mmCIF file of C-alpha atoms in Angstrom:
data_model
loop_
_atom_site.group_PDB
_atom_site.id
_atom_site.type_symbol
_atom_site.label_atom_id
_atom_site.label_comp_id
_atom_site.label_asym_id
_atom_site.label_seq_id
_atom_site.Cartn_x
_atom_site.Cartn_y
_atom_site.Cartn_z
ATOM 1 C CA UNK G 1 170.342 9.267 132.466
ATOM 2 C CA UNK G 2 172.806 11.837 134.934
ATOM 3 C CA UNK G 3 170.957 15.237 133.367
ATOM 4 C CA UNK G 4 167.233 12.903 133.762
ATOM 5 C CA UNK G 5 168.294 12.591 137.508
ATOM 6 C CA UNK G 6 169.022 16.618 137.647
ATOM 7 C CA UNK G 7 166.077 17.791 135.825
ATOM 8 C CA UNK G 8 164.228 15.264 138.423
ATOM 9 C CA UNK G 9 166.003 17.035 141.328
ATOM 10 C CA UNK G 10 165.678 20.203 140.019
ATOM 11 C CA UNK G 11 161.649 19.699 139.605
ATOM 12 C CA UNK G 12 161.285 17.828 142.884
ATOM 13 C CA UNK G 13 162.879 21.151 144.431
ATOM 14 C CA UNK G 14 161.103 23.277 142.452
ATOM 15 C CA UNK G 15 157.880 21.187 143.492
ATOM 16 C CA UNK G 16 158.824 21.226 147.466
ATOM 17 C CA UNK G 17 159.340 25.228 147.620
ATOM 18 C CA UNK G 18 156.850 26.860 145.180
ATOM 19 C CA UNK G 19 153.715 24.373 145.582
ATOM 20 C CA UNK G 20 151.543 23.102 142.522
ATOM 21 C CA UNK G 21 151.285 24.294 139.901
ATOM 22 C CA UNK G 22 153.494 26.913 140.722
ATOM 23 C CA UNK G 23 156.947 25.270 140.090
ATOM 24 C CA UNK G 24 156.643 25.246 136.519
ATOM 25 C CA UNK G 25 156.781 28.959 136.784
ATOM 26 C CA UNK G 26 160.455 28.303 138.326
ATOM 27 C CA UNK G 27 162.435 25.667 136.278
ATOM 28 C CA UNK G 28 162.920 26.242 132.724
ATOM 29 C CA UNK G 29 160.922 24.362 130.019
ATOM 30 C CA UNK G 30 164.306 22.677 128.735
ATOM 31 C CA UNK G 31 164.476 20.254 132.069
ATOM 32 C CA UNK G 32 161.273 20.355 131.936
ATOM 33 C CA UNK G 33 161.807 18.235 128.624
ATOM 34 C CA UNK G 34 164.169 16.197 129.766
ATOM 35 C CA UNK G 35 161.915 14.614 132.097
ATOM 36 C CA UNK G 36 158.673 12.478 130.537
ATOM 37 C CA UNK G 37 155.395 13.478 131.091
ATOM 38 C CA UNK G 38 154.421 10.255 133.206
ATOM 39 C CA UNK G 39 157.446 11.140 135.583
ATOM 40 C CA UNK G 40 156.499 14.291 136.233
ATOM 41 C CA UNK G 41 152.312 13.575 137.061
ATOM 42 C CA UNK G 42 154.437 10.844 139.541
ATOM 43 C CA UNK G 43 157.163 13.526 141.032
ATOM 44 C CA UNK G 44 153.688 15.472 141.651
ATOM 45 C CA UNK G 45 152.087 13.641 143.124
ATOM 46 C CA UNK G 46 155.150 13.066 145.431
ATOM 47 C CA UNK G 47 156.318 15.770 146.518
ATOM 48 C CA UNK G 48 153.608 18.429 145.775
ATOM 49 C CA UNK G 49 153.018 20.621 148.889
ATOM 50 C CA UNK G 50 149.619 21.167 149.775
ATOM 51 C CA UNK G 51 147.977 25.366 148.646
ATOM 52 C CA UNK G 52 147.747 25.474 152.411
ATOM 53 C CA UNK G 53 151.693 25.038 152.845
ATOM 54 C CA UNK G 54 151.997 27.149 150.415
ATOM 55 C CA UNK G 55 149.519 30.072 150.983
ATOM 56 C CA UNK G 56 151.379 29.878 154.884
ATOM 57 C CA UNK G 57 154.581 30.455 152.589
ATOM 58 C CA UNK G 58 152.922 33.673 151.615
ATOM 59 C CA UNK G 59 151.903 35.286 154.638
ATOM 60 C CA UNK G 60 155.307 34.734 156.475
ATOM 61 C CA UNK G 61 156.895 36.887 153.718
ATOM 62 C CA UNK G 62 153.944 39.123 153.505
ATOM 63 C CA UNK G 63 154.151 39.340 157.940
ATOM 64 C CA UNK G 64 158.495 39.681 157.735
ATOM 65 C CA UNK G 65 158.007 43.208 155.591
ATOM 66 C CA UNK G 66 154.972 44.508 157.584
ATOM 67 C CA UNK G 67 156.327 43.734 160.753
ATOM 68 C CA UNK G 68 160.113 45.315 159.176
ATOM 69 C CA UNK G 69 157.838 48.217 158.156
ATOM 70 C CA UNK G 70 155.958 48.629 160.998
ATOM 71 C CA UNK G 71 159.925 49.107 162.885
ATOM 72 C CA UNK G 72 161.194 51.618 159.910
ATOM 73 C CA UNK G 73 158.790 54.562 159.224
ATOM 74 C CA UNK G 74 159.380 57.467 157.012
ATOM 75 C CA UNK G 75 162.592 55.268 156.159
ATOM 76 C CA UNK G 76 163.050 55.084 151.927
ATOM 77 C CA UNK G 77 163.223 50.303 150.461
ATOM 78 C CA UNK G 78 164.189 49.794 147.464
ATOM 79 C CA UNK G 79 162.315 46.707 145.821
ATOM 80 C CA UNK G 80 166.055 44.380 146.266
ATOM 81 C CA UNK G 81 166.084 45.668 150.209
ATOM 82 C CA UNK G 82 162.528 44.422 151.187
ATOM 83 C CA UNK G 83 163.015 41.048 148.481
ATOM 84 C CA UNK G 84 165.820 40.025 151.034
ATOM 85 C CA UNK G 85 163.974 41.012 153.917
ATOM 86 C CA UNK G 86 160.443 39.057 153.188
ATOM 87 C CA UNK G 87 163.274 36.234 151.598
ATOM 88 C CA UNK G 88 161.242 36.265 148.384
ATOM 89 C CA UNK G 89 161.646 37.516 145.754
ATOM 90 C CA UNK G 90 161.235 40.656 143.186
ATOM 91 C CA UNK G 91 157.687 40.412 141.459
ATOM 92 C CA UNK G 92 156.311 39.957 145.561
ATOM 93 C CA UNK G 93 157.042 43.316 146.511
ATOM 94 C CA UNK G 94 156.286 45.055 142.972
ATOM 95 C CA UNK G 95 153.323 43.010 143.463
ATOM 96 C CA UNK G 96 153.103 44.607 147.859
ATOM 97 C CA UNK G 97 154.544 47.935 146.889
ATOM 98 C CA UNK G 98 151.136 48.222 143.920
ATOM 99 C CA UNK G 99 148.743 46.310 146.556
ATOM 100 C CA UNK G 100 149.372 48.762 149.046
ATOM 101 C CA UNK G 101 149.760 52.101 148.526
ATOM 102 C CA UNK G 102 149.518 53.205 151.997
ATOM 103 C CA UNK G 103 152.394 52.245 153.578
ATOM 104 C CA UNK G 104 154.458 52.370 150.346
ATOM 105 C CA UNK G 105 155.069 55.861 149.371
ATOM 106 C CA UNK G 106 156.717 55.887 145.283
ATOM 107 C CA UNK G 107 159.421 58.148 145.541
ATOM 108 C CA UNK G 108 161.785 56.952 141.936
ATOM 109 C CA UNK G 109 161.506 53.895 140.239
ATOM 110 C CA UNK G 110 162.059 50.643 142.749
ATOM 111 C CA UNK G 111 162.284 52.662 145.369
ATOM 112 C CA UNK G 112 159.627 54.019 148.510
ATOM 113 C CA UNK G 113 159.289 55.642 151.541
ATOM 114 C CA UNK G 114 157.717 53.136 154.751
ATOM 115 C CA UNK G 115 153.968 55.152 155.566
ATOM 116 C CA UNK G 116 152.558 54.552 158.898
ATOM 117 C CA UNK G 117 148.678 54.881 157.335
ATOM 118 C CA UNK G 118 146.838 55.378 160.849
ATOM 119 C CA UNK G 119 149.447 57.579 161.899
ATOM 120 C CA UNK G 120 147.976 59.505 158.087
ATOM 121 C CA UNK G 121 145.452 59.330 158.400
ATOM 122 C CA UNK G 122 145.131 60.670 162.234
ATOM 123 C CA UNK G 123 146.538 63.443 160.553
ATOM 124 C CA UNK G 124 144.158 64.008 157.978
ATOM 125 C CA UNK G 125 141.086 63.646 160.454
ATOM 126 C CA UNK G 126 143.280 66.633 162.322
ATOM 127 C CA UNK G 127 143.745 68.649 159.159
ATOM 128 C CA UNK G 128 140.150 68.490 158.572
#
């Protein structure tokens, strides 16, 4: 009985932190199997955050990383450091560095140089 309650607590925590349906990626299959399917449906309706709240968390992570980058132009940073700065996962940071090559210039594996895209554009216009 306590294993089921512990599994429910873990599911509730993941639902609150990551929202629906993303919570499932953060709870192992062995834990999910301890809780009956009907109870998981009940937990989703009781404890899951709305998509808007989760979007706000993503925006906050992006804002933290963007603000740090604006203050640390031309510094080298690793994925782990960015994950700590943004209070997020390495996969989130990896996606951000891939999506924003204007800010993150790859130096070597998992290490990037922070760039200022506006200054880079202005310098390119001056040289042309």
